[in-house]
């Protein structure tokens, strides 16, 4: 009739009674503990034998092998998550860029292309004035389609165009904008837009040594398209050079015309720089080359022609002055 004493293990109560009533599952817990103790003893003996036979070394090594793999797998998961987040961010950025491209105008897109840094953005009001486009319909194929593309006007007839015709319309739009650009840059607004580029040397600098990095202006050798590519004119030495960039060197010179740089300097005389005072003199071992040398053989004709021209001008001026008197 007496309660069984509690079974203690290491000073702690494992199973027994609480307040005169048996603990729930107490008997089974006590048996389970005994079985667990026996199993632990068996495992200890087995591990001891394994250590003696080298099994403990394999067990520890296998444990060390498995733990880093688990950590490595977790790191891989983290890296994969980071890569997925970066891909999502890149997709969002690309979607934003595409959205901004769609929202922008054709003129801004064209001027923003690599190699089109010489172009300024022409005001749409200037393009919408038919007077400013006089005579261009005979130079540009698919004129109406090209004009609608430049002004971002939806073309209902676009579906009826073939792929070849669509490519022709796109190239025609570039030509039309270039010819309009040549007319626009000789206006006050166009000159102001080109002045901002000229001030930042967007057209490049003169390669002449004594010009000391003088900014240049774009110019064409013809006002008709498909004749010459664009060149750059130095206001200091009045030299004509090819653009530094090959992309810009492929632009048609008619898109800037033969008038712009000279009219710009005449309109803004304060922008005309002083001609370089230094002149390169070829020397051999420090000695000047004689003018009668074969070195100047091809230059003698040019010098003589220039001298003859100067003499003729002076003679004509003296004759006109004598007639007036």
PDB file of C-alpha atoms in Angstrom:
ATOM      1  CA  UNK A   1       0.000   0.000   0.000  1.00  0.00           C
ATOM      2  CA  UNK A   2       2.972   2.284   0.055  1.00  0.00           C
ATOM      3  CA  UNK A   3       3.982   4.438  -2.862  1.00  0.00           C
ATOM      4  CA  UNK A   4       7.029   3.260  -4.763  1.00  0.00           C
ATOM      5  CA  UNK A   5      10.060   5.408  -4.207  1.00  0.00           C
ATOM      6  CA  UNK A   6      11.039   7.621  -7.088  1.00  0.00           C
ATOM      7  CA  UNK A   7      13.707   6.361  -9.440  1.00  0.00           C
ATOM      8  CA  UNK A   8      16.575   8.841  -9.522  1.00  0.00           C
ATOM      9  CA  UNK A   9      19.308   9.105 -12.147  1.00  0.00           C
ATOM     10  CA  UNK A  10      22.056  11.551 -11.527  1.00  0.00           C
ATOM     11  CA  UNK A  11      20.124  13.222  -8.728  1.00  0.00           C
ATOM     12  CA  UNK A  12      17.082  14.042 -10.844  1.00  0.00           C
ATOM     13  CA  UNK A  13      13.585  12.534 -10.612  1.00  0.00           C
ATOM     14  CA  UNK A  14      12.874  10.434 -13.707  1.00  0.00           C
ATOM     15  CA  UNK A  15       9.575   8.750 -12.846  1.00  0.00           C
ATOM     16  CA  UNK A  16       7.433   8.172  -9.720  1.00  0.00           C
ATOM     17  CA  UNK A  17       4.468   9.686  -7.967  1.00  0.00           C
ATOM     18  CA  UNK A  18       3.354  13.240  -7.597  1.00  0.00           C
ATOM     19  CA  UNK A  19       0.955  14.157  -4.759  1.00  0.00           C
ATOM     20  CA  UNK A  20       0.145  10.507  -4.002  1.00  0.00           C
ATOM     21  CA  UNK A  21      -0.928   9.616  -7.555  1.00  0.00           C
ATOM     22  CA  UNK A  22       1.163   7.823 -10.119  1.00  0.00           C
ATOM     23  CA  UNK A  23       2.700  10.037 -12.820  1.00  0.00           C
ATOM     24  CA  UNK A  24       1.105   9.636 -16.213  1.00  0.00           C
ATOM     25  CA  UNK A  25       3.171   7.086 -18.066  1.00  0.00           C
ATOM     26  CA  UNK A  26       5.594   6.863 -15.162  1.00  0.00           C
ATOM     27  CA  UNK A  27       6.063   3.102 -15.297  1.00  0.00           C
ATOM     28  CA  UNK A  28       6.679   3.062 -19.010  1.00  0.00           C
ATOM     29  CA  UNK A  29       9.025   6.012 -18.695  1.00  0.00           C
ATOM     30  CA  UNK A  30      11.080   4.206 -16.116  1.00  0.00           C
ATOM     31  CA  UNK A  31      11.311   1.133 -18.319  1.00  0.00           C
ATOM     32  CA  UNK A  32      12.183   3.265 -21.282  1.00  0.00           C
ATOM     33  CA  UNK A  33      14.972   4.902 -19.360  1.00  0.00           C
ATOM     34  CA  UNK A  34      16.389   1.552 -18.394  1.00  0.00           C
ATOM     35  CA  UNK A  35      16.262   0.358 -21.983  1.00  0.00           C
ATOM     36  CA  UNK A  36      17.841   3.629 -23.111  1.00  0.00           C
ATOM     37  CA  UNK A  37      20.616   3.194 -20.589  1.00  0.00           C
ATOM     38  CA  UNK A  38      21.272  -0.322 -21.845  1.00  0.00           C
ATOM     39  CA  UNK A  39      21.276   0.866 -25.430  1.00  0.00           C
ATOM     40  CA  UNK A  40      23.653   3.681 -24.543  1.00  0.00           C
ATOM     41  CA  UNK A  41      26.006   1.196 -22.949  1.00  0.00           C
ATOM     42  CA  UNK A  42      25.826  -0.981 -26.064  1.00  0.00           C
ATOM     43  CA  UNK A  43      26.507   1.996 -28.305  1.00  0.00           C
ATOM     44  CA  UNK A  44      29.434   3.011 -26.154  1.00  0.00           C
ATOM     45  CA  UNK A  45      30.921  -0.454 -26.415  1.00  0.00           C
ATOM     46  CA  UNK A  46      30.324  -0.496 -30.154  1.00  0.00           C
ATOM     47  CA  UNK A  47      31.955   2.900 -30.575  1.00  0.00           C
ATOM     48  CA  UNK A  48      34.901   1.757 -28.489  1.00  0.00           C
ATOM     49  CA  UNK A  49      35.368  -1.289 -30.677  1.00  0.00           C
ATOM     50  CA  UNK A  50      34.936   0.865 -33.750  1.00  0.00           C
ATOM     51  CA  UNK A  51      37.584   3.282 -32.534  1.00  0.00           C
ATOM     52  CA  UNK A  52      39.936   0.389 -31.979  1.00  0.00           C
ATOM     53  CA  UNK A  53      39.353  -0.864 -35.538  1.00  0.00           C
ATOM     54  CA  UNK A  54      39.549   2.606 -37.098  1.00  0.00           C
ATOM     55  CA  UNK A  55      35.819   3.036 -37.425  1.00  0.00           C
ATOM     56  CA  UNK A  56      35.807   6.078 -35.165  1.00  0.00           C
ATOM     57  CA  UNK A  57      38.104   7.872 -37.539  1.00  0.00           C
ATOM     58  CA  UNK A  58      35.783   7.225 -40.435  1.00  0.00           C
ATOM     59  CA  UNK A  59      32.799   8.307 -38.403  1.00  0.00           C
ATOM     60  CA  UNK A  60      34.381  11.581 -37.387  1.00  0.00           C
ATOM     61  CA  UNK A  61      35.663  12.212 -40.881  1.00  0.00           C
ATOM     62  CA  UNK A  62      32.261  11.479 -42.374  1.00  0.00           C
ATOM     63  CA  UNK A  63      30.716  13.847 -39.891  1.00  0.00           C
ATOM     64  CA  UNK A  64      33.189  16.543 -40.827  1.00  0.00           C
ATOM     65  CA  UNK A  65      32.451  15.890 -44.489  1.00  0.00           C
ATOM     66  CA  UNK A  66      28.710  16.189 -44.115  1.00  0.00           C
ATOM     67  CA  UNK A  67      28.656  19.349 -42.042  1.00  0.00           C
ATOM     68  CA  UNK A  68      30.491  21.606 -44.548  1.00  0.00           C
ATOM     69  CA  UNK A  69      28.295  20.271 -47.354  1.00  0.00           C
ATOM     70  CA  UNK A  70      25.245  21.394 -45.434  1.00  0.00           C
ATOM     71  CA  UNK A  71      26.704  24.823 -44.871  1.00  0.00           C
ATOM     72  CA  UNK A  72      27.781  25.047 -48.527  1.00  0.00           C
ATOM     73  CA  UNK A  73      24.296  24.111 -49.680  1.00  0.00           C
ATOM     74  CA  UNK A  74      22.825  26.852 -47.495  1.00  0.00           C
ATOM     75  CA  UNK A  75      25.243  29.372 -48.968  1.00  0.00           C
ATOM     76  CA  UNK A  76      24.294  28.204 -52.450  1.00  0.00           C
ATOM     77  CA  UNK A  77      20.672  28.826 -51.609  1.00  0.00           C
ATOM     78  CA  UNK A  78      21.523  32.325 -50.424  1.00  0.00           C
ATOM     79  CA  UNK A  79      23.573  33.030 -53.555  1.00  0.00           C
ATOM     80  CA  UNK A  80      20.761  31.730 -55.750  1.00  0.00           C
ATOM     81  CA  UNK A  81      18.303  33.980 -53.940  1.00  0.00           C
ATOM     82  CA  UNK A  82      20.617  36.974 -54.431  1.00  0.00           C
ATOM     83  CA  UNK A  83      21.043  36.157 -58.117  1.00  0.00           C
ATOM     84  CA  UNK A  84      17.299  35.877 -58.552  1.00  0.00           C
ATOM     85  CA  UNK A  85      16.817  39.245 -56.861  1.00  0.00           C
ATOM     86  CA  UNK A  86      19.474  40.819 -59.093  1.00  0.00           C
ATOM     87  CA  UNK A  87      17.839  39.330 -62.191  1.00  0.00           C
ATOM     88  CA  UNK A  88      14.484  40.706 -61.096  1.00  0.00           C
ATOM     89  CA  UNK A  89      16.043  44.143 -60.556  1.00  0.00           C
ATOM     90  CA  UNK A  90      17.693  44.012 -63.988  1.00  0.00           C
ATOM     91  CA  UNK A  91      14.385  43.047 -65.569  1.00  0.00           C
ATOM     92  CA  UNK A  92      12.711  45.963 -63.820  1.00  0.00           C
ATOM     93  CA  UNK A  93      15.454  48.338 -64.991  1.00  0.00           C
ATOM     94  CA  UNK A  94      15.199  47.054 -68.559  1.00  0.00           C
ATOM     95  CA  UNK A  95      11.442  47.433 -68.455  1.00  0.00           C
ATOM     96  CA  UNK A  96      11.851  50.996 -67.203  1.00  0.00           C
ATOM     97  CA  UNK A  97      14.354  51.768 -69.960  1.00  0.00           C
ATOM     98  CA  UNK A  98      12.073  50.309 -72.621  1.00  0.00           C
ATOM     99  CA  UNK A  99       9.170  52.277 -71.184  1.00  0.00           C
ATOM    100  CA  UNK A 100      11.202  55.483 -71.251  1.00  0.00           C
ATOM    101  CA  UNK A 101      12.231  54.765 -74.848  1.00  0.00           C
ATOM    102  CA  UNK A 102       8.605  54.310 -75.796  1.00  0.00           C
ATOM    103  CA  UNK A 103       7.622  57.529 -74.060  1.00  0.00           C
ATOM    104  CA  UNK A 104      10.432  59.541 -75.738  1.00  0.00           C
ATOM    105  CA  UNK A 105      10.121  61.151 -79.144  1.00  0.00           C
ATOM    106  CA  UNK A 106      11.722  59.933 -82.340  1.00  0.00           C
ATOM    107  CA  UNK A 107      13.900  63.053 -82.506  1.00  0.00           C
ATOM    108  CA  UNK A 108      15.292  62.495 -78.998  1.00  0.00           C
ATOM    109  CA  UNK A 109      15.895  58.837 -79.822  1.00  0.00           C
ATOM    110  CA  UNK A 110      17.708  59.658 -83.063  1.00  0.00           C
ATOM    111  CA  UNK A 111      19.917  62.348 -81.512  1.00  0.00           C
ATOM    112  CA  UNK A 112      20.735  60.006 -78.635  1.00  0.00           C
ATOM    113  CA  UNK A 113      22.099  57.283 -80.888  1.00  0.00           C
ATOM    114  CA  UNK A 114      25.806  56.600 -80.695  1.00  0.00           C
ATOM    115  CA  UNK A 115      27.546  58.499 -83.483  1.00  0.00           C
ATOM    116  CA  UNK A 116      24.830  61.169 -83.794  1.00  0.00           C
ATOM    117  CA  UNK A 117      26.368  63.538 -81.235  1.00  0.00           C
ATOM    118  CA  UNK A 118      26.764  66.221 -83.919  1.00  0.00           C
ATOM    119  CA  UNK A 119      22.980  66.581 -84.283  1.00  0.00           C
ATOM    120  CA  UNK A 120      20.888  68.880 -82.143  1.00  0.00           C
ATOM    121  CA  UNK A 121      17.203  68.384 -81.467  1.00  0.00           C
ATOM    122  CA  UNK A 122      15.087  70.331 -83.937  1.00  0.00           C
ATOM    123  CA  UNK A 123      11.923  71.880 -82.514  1.00  0.00           C
ATOM    124  CA  UNK A 124       8.786  70.163 -83.718  1.00  0.00           C
ATOM    125  CA  UNK A 125       7.210  73.568 -84.349  1.00  0.00           C
ATOM    126  CA  UNK A 126       9.888  74.229 -86.937  1.00  0.00           C
ATOM    127  CA  UNK A 127       9.228  70.894 -88.650  1.00  0.00           C
ATOM    128  CA  UNK A 128       5.469  71.377 -88.667  1.00  0.00           C
ATOM    129  CA  UNK A 129       5.853  74.617 -90.632  1.00  0.00           C
ATOM    130  CA  UNK A 130       5.546  73.626 -94.286  1.00  0.00           C
ATOM    131  CA  UNK A 131       7.530  76.678 -95.371  1.00  0.00           C
ATOM    132  CA  UNK A 132      10.661  75.255 -93.740  1.00  0.00           C
ATOM    133  CA  UNK A 133      10.268  72.006 -95.681  1.00  0.00           C
ATOM    134  CA  UNK A 134       9.989  73.546 -99.138  1.00  0.00           C
ATOM    135  CA  UNK A 135      11.630  71.400-101.827  1.00  0.00           C
ATOM    136  CA  UNK A 136      12.412  68.424 -99.590  1.00  0.00           C
ATOM    137  CA  UNK A 137       9.593  66.250-100.886  1.00  0.00           C
ATOM    138  CA  UNK A 138      11.474  65.842-104.160  1.00  0.00           C
ATOM    139  CA  UNK A 139      14.670  64.692-102.422  1.00  0.00           C
ATOM    140  CA  UNK A 140      13.289  62.231 -99.896  1.00  0.00           C
ATOM    141  CA  UNK A 141      11.478  59.020-100.931  1.00  0.00           C
ATOM    142  CA  UNK A 142       8.283  58.154 -99.066  1.00  0.00           C
ATOM    143  CA  UNK A 143       8.225  61.760 -97.904  1.00  0.00           C
ATOM    144  CA  UNK A 144       4.855  61.659 -96.150  1.00  0.00           C
ATOM    145  CA  UNK A 145       5.644  58.452 -94.279  1.00  0.00           C
ATOM    146  CA  UNK A 146       9.063  59.760 -93.277  1.00  0.00           C
ATOM    147  CA  UNK A 147       7.592  63.030 -92.002  1.00  0.00           C
ATOM    148  CA  UNK A 148       5.005  61.170 -89.925  1.00  0.00           C
ATOM    149  CA  UNK A 149       7.738  59.012 -88.421  1.00  0.00           C
ATOM    150  CA  UNK A 150       9.822  62.045 -87.475  1.00  0.00           C
ATOM    151  CA  UNK A 151       6.822  63.743 -85.847  1.00  0.00           C
ATOM    152  CA  UNK A 152       5.670  60.514 -84.097  1.00  0.00           C
ATOM    153  CA  UNK A 153       2.391  60.483 -85.989  1.00  0.00           C
ATOM    154  CA  UNK A 154       0.658  57.109 -86.038  1.00  0.00           C
ATOM    155  CA  UNK A 155       0.646  55.735 -89.542  1.00  0.00           C
ATOM    156  CA  UNK A 156      -2.547  53.816 -90.293  1.00  0.00           C
ATOM    157  CA  UNK A 157      -1.094  52.589 -93.580  1.00  0.00           C
ATOM    158  CA  UNK A 158       1.948  51.051 -91.879  1.00  0.00           C
ATOM    159  CA  UNK A 159       0.426  47.596 -91.927  1.00  0.00           C
ATOM    160  CA  UNK A 160       0.255  47.635 -95.705  1.00  0.00           C
ATOM    161  CA  UNK A 161       4.008  48.317 -96.024  1.00  0.00           C
ATOM    162  CA  UNK A 162       6.374  45.444 -96.580  1.00  0.00           C
ATOM    163  CA  UNK A 163       9.549  44.984 -94.549  1.00  0.00           C
ATOM    164  CA  UNK A 164      11.665  46.395 -97.368  1.00  0.00           C
ATOM    165  CA  UNK A 165       9.411  49.423 -97.632  1.00  0.00           C
ATOM    166  CA  UNK A 166       9.531  49.905 -93.863  1.00  0.00           C
ATOM    167  CA  UNK A 167      13.340  49.967 -93.971  1.00  0.00           C
ATOM    168  CA  UNK A 168      13.189  52.513 -96.793  1.00  0.00           C
ATOM    169  CA  UNK A 169      10.861  54.688 -94.717  1.00  0.00           C
ATOM    170  CA  UNK A 170      13.222  54.541 -91.737  1.00  0.00           C
ATOM    171  CA  UNK A 171      16.230  55.572 -93.836  1.00  0.00           C
ATOM    172  CA  UNK A 172      14.115  58.250 -95.501  1.00  0.00           C
ATOM    173  CA  UNK A 173      13.171  59.616 -92.075  1.00  0.00           C
ATOM    174  CA  UNK A 174      16.858  59.918 -91.183  1.00  0.00           C
ATOM    175  CA  UNK A 175      17.568  61.727 -94.452  1.00  0.00           C
ATOM    176  CA  UNK A 176      14.607  64.045 -94.005  1.00  0.00           C
ATOM    177  CA  UNK A 177      15.620  64.943 -90.482  1.00  0.00           C
ATOM    178  CA  UNK A 178      19.195  65.563 -91.609  1.00  0.00           C
ATOM    179  CA  UNK A 179      18.129  67.947 -94.359  1.00  0.00           C
ATOM    180  CA  UNK A 180      15.771  69.744 -91.967  1.00  0.00           C
ATOM    181  CA  UNK A 181      18.617  69.907 -89.470  1.00  0.00           C
ATOM    182  CA  UNK A 182      20.851  71.684 -92.004  1.00  0.00           C
ATOM    183  CA  UNK A 183      18.207  74.396 -92.376  1.00  0.00           C
ATOM    184  CA  UNK A 184      17.448  74.627 -88.678  1.00  0.00           C
ATOM    185  CA  UNK A 185      21.021  75.216 -87.467  1.00  0.00           C
ATOM    186  CA  UNK A 186      21.317  78.459 -89.456  1.00  0.00           C
ATOM    187  CA  UNK A 187      18.391  79.961 -87.513  1.00  0.00           C
ATOM    188  CA  UNK A 188      18.779  81.738 -84.185  1.00  0.00           C
ATOM    189  CA  UNK A 189      17.368  78.830 -82.191  1.00  0.00           C
ATOM    190  CA  UNK A 190      19.473  76.346 -84.102  1.00  0.00           C
ATOM    191  CA  UNK A 191      22.651  78.359 -83.584  1.00  0.00           C
ATOM    192  CA  UNK A 192      21.959  78.548 -79.873  1.00  0.00           C
ATOM    193  CA  UNK A 193      21.513  74.785 -79.708  1.00  0.00           C
ATOM    194  CA  UNK A 194      24.758  74.243 -81.616  1.00  0.00           C
ATOM    195  CA  UNK A 195      26.539  76.791 -79.431  1.00  0.00           C
ATOM    196  CA  UNK A 196      25.935  74.607 -76.389  1.00  0.00           C
ATOM    197  CA  UNK A 197      27.619  71.717 -78.172  1.00  0.00           C
ATOM    198  CA  UNK A 198      30.437  73.917 -79.468  1.00  0.00           C
ATOM    199  CA  UNK A 199      31.144  75.251 -75.984  1.00  0.00           C
ATOM    200  CA  UNK A 200      31.468  71.723 -74.607  1.00  0.00           C
ATOM    201  CA  UNK A 201      33.651  70.659 -77.591  1.00  0.00           C
ATOM    202  CA  UNK A 202      31.095  68.033 -78.605  1.00  0.00           C
ATOM    203  CA  UNK A 203      32.283  68.342 -82.218  1.00  0.00           C
ATOM    204  CA  UNK A 204      35.882  67.667 -81.272  1.00  0.00           C
ATOM    205  CA  UNK A 205      39.037  69.775 -81.219  1.00  0.00           C
ATOM    206  CA  UNK A 206      41.458  70.871 -83.896  1.00  0.00           C
ATOM    207  CA  UNK A 207      44.371  68.444 -84.300  1.00  0.00           C
ATOM    208  CA  UNK A 208      46.694  71.305 -85.253  1.00  0.00           C
ATOM    209  CA  UNK A 209      49.367  71.632 -82.573  1.00  0.00           C
ATOM    210  CA  UNK A 210      49.463  75.427 -82.466  1.00  0.00           C
ATOM    211  CA  UNK A 211      45.671  75.699 -82.228  1.00  0.00           C
ATOM    212  CA  UNK A 212      45.978  74.351 -78.671  1.00  0.00           C
ATOM    213  CA  UNK A 213      42.807  72.274 -78.627  1.00  0.00           C
ATOM    214  CA  UNK A 214      40.544  74.793 -80.322  1.00  0.00           C
ATOM    215  CA  UNK A 215      36.941  73.447 -80.584  1.00  0.00           C
ATOM    216  CA  UNK A 216      35.766  72.866 -84.144  1.00  0.00           C
ATOM    217  CA  UNK A 217      32.442  73.175 -85.969  1.00  0.00           C
ATOM    218  CA  UNK A 218      30.819  70.677 -88.382  1.00  0.00           C
ATOM    219  CA  UNK A 219      30.583  71.559 -92.058  1.00  0.00           C
ATOM    220  CA  UNK A 220      29.690  69.860 -95.311  1.00  0.00           C
ATOM    221  CA  UNK A 221      31.287  70.179 -98.723  1.00  0.00           C
ATOM    222  CA  UNK A 222      27.922  70.027-100.504  1.00  0.00           C
ATOM    223  CA  UNK A 223      24.330  70.942 -99.753  1.00  0.00           C
ATOM    224  CA  UNK A 224      23.054  67.950-101.686  1.00  0.00           C
ATOM    225  CA  UNK A 225      22.922  64.572 -99.956  1.00  0.00           C
ATOM    226  CA  UNK A 226      25.051  61.547-100.809  1.00  0.00           C
ATOM    227  CA  UNK A 227      28.029  63.503-102.089  1.00  0.00           C
ATOM    228  CA  UNK A 228      30.442  64.034 -99.198  1.00  0.00           C
ATOM    229  CA  UNK A 229      30.662  63.066 -95.575  1.00  0.00           C
ATOM    230  CA  UNK A 230      30.796  65.639 -92.800  1.00  0.00           C
ATOM    231  CA  UNK A 231      34.029  67.433 -91.901  1.00  0.00           C
ATOM    232  CA  UNK A 232      35.029  69.735 -89.063  1.00  0.00           C
ATOM    233  CA  UNK A 233      36.220  73.320 -89.513  1.00  0.00           C
ATOM    234  CA  UNK A 234      38.666  75.014 -87.167  1.00  0.00           C
ATOM    235  CA  UNK A 235      37.859  78.707 -86.566  1.00  0.00           C
ATOM    236  CA  UNK A 236      41.461  79.404 -85.510  1.00  0.00           C
ATOM    237  CA  UNK A 237      43.527  78.037 -88.387  1.00  0.00           C
ATOM    238  CA  UNK A 238      40.648  77.691 -90.907  1.00  0.00           C
ATOM    239  CA  UNK A 239      41.692  74.105 -91.491  1.00  0.00           C
ATOM    240  CA  UNK A 240      39.362  71.323 -92.589  1.00  0.00           C
ATOM    241  CA  UNK A 241      39.673  67.909 -90.960  1.00  0.00           C
ATOM    242  CA  UNK A 242      37.941  64.579 -90.653  1.00  0.00           C
ATOM    243  CA  UNK A 243      36.017  63.892 -87.442  1.00  0.00           C
ATOM    244  CA  UNK A 244      37.885  61.891 -84.868  1.00  0.00           C
ATOM    245  CA  UNK A 245      35.186  59.245 -84.550  1.00  0.00           C
ATOM    246  CA  UNK A 246      34.608  56.879 -87.453  1.00  0.00           C
ATOM    247  CA  UNK A 247      30.896  56.762 -86.646  1.00  0.00           C
ATOM    248  CA  UNK A 248      30.621  60.518 -86.998  1.00  0.00           C
ATOM    249  CA  UNK A 249      32.797  60.497 -90.098  1.00  0.00           C
ATOM    250  CA  UNK A 250      30.115  58.459 -91.911  1.00  0.00           C
ATOM    251  CA  UNK A 251      27.429  61.141 -91.492  1.00  0.00           C
ATOM    252  CA  UNK A 252      26.348  62.904 -94.651  1.00  0.00           C
ATOM    253  CA  UNK A 253      27.811  66.394 -94.873  1.00  0.00           C
ATOM    254  CA  UNK A 254      24.588  67.772 -96.354  1.00  0.00           C
ATOM    255  CA  UNK A 255      22.968  67.355 -92.908  1.00  0.00           C
ATOM    256  CA  UNK A 256      25.067  70.346 -91.774  1.00  0.00           C
ATOM    257  CA  UNK A 257      25.504  72.223 -95.035  1.00  0.00           C
ATOM    258  CA  UNK A 258      28.243  74.468 -96.331  1.00  0.00           C
ATOM    259  CA  UNK A 259      27.045  77.642 -94.576  1.00  0.00           C
ATOM    260  CA  UNK A 260      26.687  76.923 -90.880  1.00  0.00           C
ATOM    261  CA  UNK A 261      30.184  77.432 -89.392  1.00  0.00           C
ATOM    262  CA  UNK A 262      30.918  80.590 -91.382  1.00  0.00           C
ATOM    263  CA  UNK A 263      27.522  82.191 -90.766  1.00  0.00           C
ATOM    264  CA  UNK A 264      27.805  81.274 -87.109  1.00  0.00           C
ATOM    265  CA  UNK A 265      31.141  83.081 -86.761  1.00  0.00           C
ATOM    266  CA  UNK A 266      29.874  86.076 -88.735  1.00  0.00           C
ATOM    267  CA  UNK A 267      26.814  86.285 -86.494  1.00  0.00           C
ATOM    268  CA  UNK A 268      28.944  85.939 -83.344  1.00  0.00           C
ATOM    269  CA  UNK A 269      32.232  87.722 -84.141  1.00  0.00           C
ATOM    270  CA  UNK A 270      33.231  87.599 -80.481  1.00  0.00           C
ATOM    271  CA  UNK A 271      33.581  83.828 -80.914  1.00  0.00           C
ATOM    272  CA  UNK A 272      36.264  84.178 -83.590  1.00  0.00           C
ATOM    273  CA  UNK A 273      39.613  83.158 -82.068  1.00  0.00           C
ATOM    274  CA  UNK A 274      42.981  84.694 -82.890  1.00  0.00           C
ATOM    275  CA  UNK A 275      44.976  82.918 -85.545  1.00  0.00           C
ATOM    276  CA  UNK A 276      47.984  81.022 -84.208  1.00  0.00           C
ATOM    277  CA  UNK A 277      51.097  83.172 -84.198  1.00  0.00           C
ATOM    278  CA  UNK A 278      53.461  80.224 -84.341  1.00  0.00           C
ATOM    279  CA  UNK A 279      54.270  78.411 -87.547  1.00  0.00           C
ATOM    280  CA  UNK A 280      56.037  75.126 -87.910  1.00  0.00           C
ATOM    281  CA  UNK A 281      59.415  75.341 -89.660  1.00  0.00           C
ATOM    282  CA  UNK A 282      60.931  72.043 -90.816  1.00  0.00           C
ATOM    283  CA  UNK A 283      64.535  71.529 -89.794  1.00  0.00           C
ATOM    284  CA  UNK A 284      67.277  68.960 -90.389  1.00  0.00           C
ATOM    285  CA  UNK A 285      69.800  68.668 -87.558  1.00  0.00           C
ATOM    286  CA  UNK A 286      68.629  72.058 -86.364  1.00  0.00           C
ATOM    287  CA  UNK A 287      69.100  73.838 -89.708  1.00  0.00           C
ATOM    288  CA  UNK A 288      66.268  75.276 -91.802  1.00  0.00           C
ATOM    289  CA  UNK A 289      65.701  73.692 -95.176  1.00  0.00           C
ATOM    290  CA  UNK A 290      66.501  75.982 -98.088  1.00  0.00           C
ATOM    291  CA  UNK A 291      63.494  77.151-100.062  1.00  0.00           C
ATOM    292  CA  UNK A 292      65.186  76.127-103.323  1.00  0.00           C
ATOM    293  CA  UNK A 293      65.532  72.531-102.140  1.00  0.00           C
ATOM    294  CA  UNK A 294      63.595  69.687-103.704  1.00  0.00           C
ATOM    295  CA  UNK A 295      61.821  69.434-100.378  1.00  0.00           C
ATOM    296  CA  UNK A 296      59.711  72.453-101.371  1.00  0.00           C
ATOM    297  CA  UNK A 297      59.386  71.454-105.012  1.00  0.00           C
ATOM    298  CA  UNK A 298      55.628  70.834-104.840  1.00  0.00           C
ATOM    299  CA  UNK A 299      55.099  73.886-102.641  1.00  0.00           C
ATOM    300  CA  UNK A 300      56.722  76.363-104.993  1.00  0.00           C
ATOM    301  CA  UNK A 301      53.806  76.308-107.392  1.00  0.00           C
ATOM    302  CA  UNK A 302      51.351  77.007-104.608  1.00  0.00           C
ATOM    303  CA  UNK A 303      53.447  79.858-103.284  1.00  0.00           C
ATOM    304  CA  UNK A 304      53.828  81.358-106.741  1.00  0.00           C
ATOM    305  CA  UNK A 305      50.105  81.069-107.388  1.00  0.00           C
ATOM    306  CA  UNK A 306      49.283  82.765-104.115  1.00  0.00           C
ATOM    307  CA  UNK A 307      51.798  85.525-104.848  1.00  0.00           C
ATOM    308  CA  UNK A 308      50.332  86.038-108.322  1.00  0.00           C
ATOM    309  CA  UNK A 309      46.848  86.227-106.889  1.00  0.00           C
ATOM    310  CA  UNK A 310      47.941  88.858-104.399  1.00  0.00           C
ATOM    311  CA  UNK A 311      49.590  90.885-107.151  1.00  0.00           C
ATOM    312  CA  UNK A 312      46.503  90.718-109.325  1.00  0.00           C
ATOM    313  CA  UNK A 313      44.318  91.871-106.449  1.00  0.00           C
ATOM    314  CA  UNK A 314      46.600  94.787-105.707  1.00  0.00           C
ATOM    315  CA  UNK A 315      46.684  95.779-109.384  1.00  0.00           C
ATOM    316  CA  UNK A 316      42.897  95.665-109.666  1.00  0.00           C
ATOM    317  CA  UNK A 317      42.510  97.753-106.522  1.00  0.00           C
ATOM    318  CA  UNK A 318      44.966 100.380-107.792  1.00  0.00           C
ATOM    319  CA  UNK A 319      43.137 100.535-111.124  1.00  0.00           C
ATOM    320  CA  UNK A 320      39.778 101.000-109.434  1.00  0.00           C
ATOM    321  CA  UNK A 321      41.242 103.685-107.197  1.00  0.00           C
ATOM    322  CA  UNK A 322      42.796 105.515-110.158  1.00  0.00           C
ATOM    323  CA  UNK A 323      39.524 105.426-112.100  1.00  0.00           C
ATOM    324  CA  UNK A 324      37.626 106.967-109.213  1.00  0.00           C
ATOM    325  CA  UNK A 325      40.118 109.789-108.906  1.00  0.00           C
TER     326      UNK A 325
END
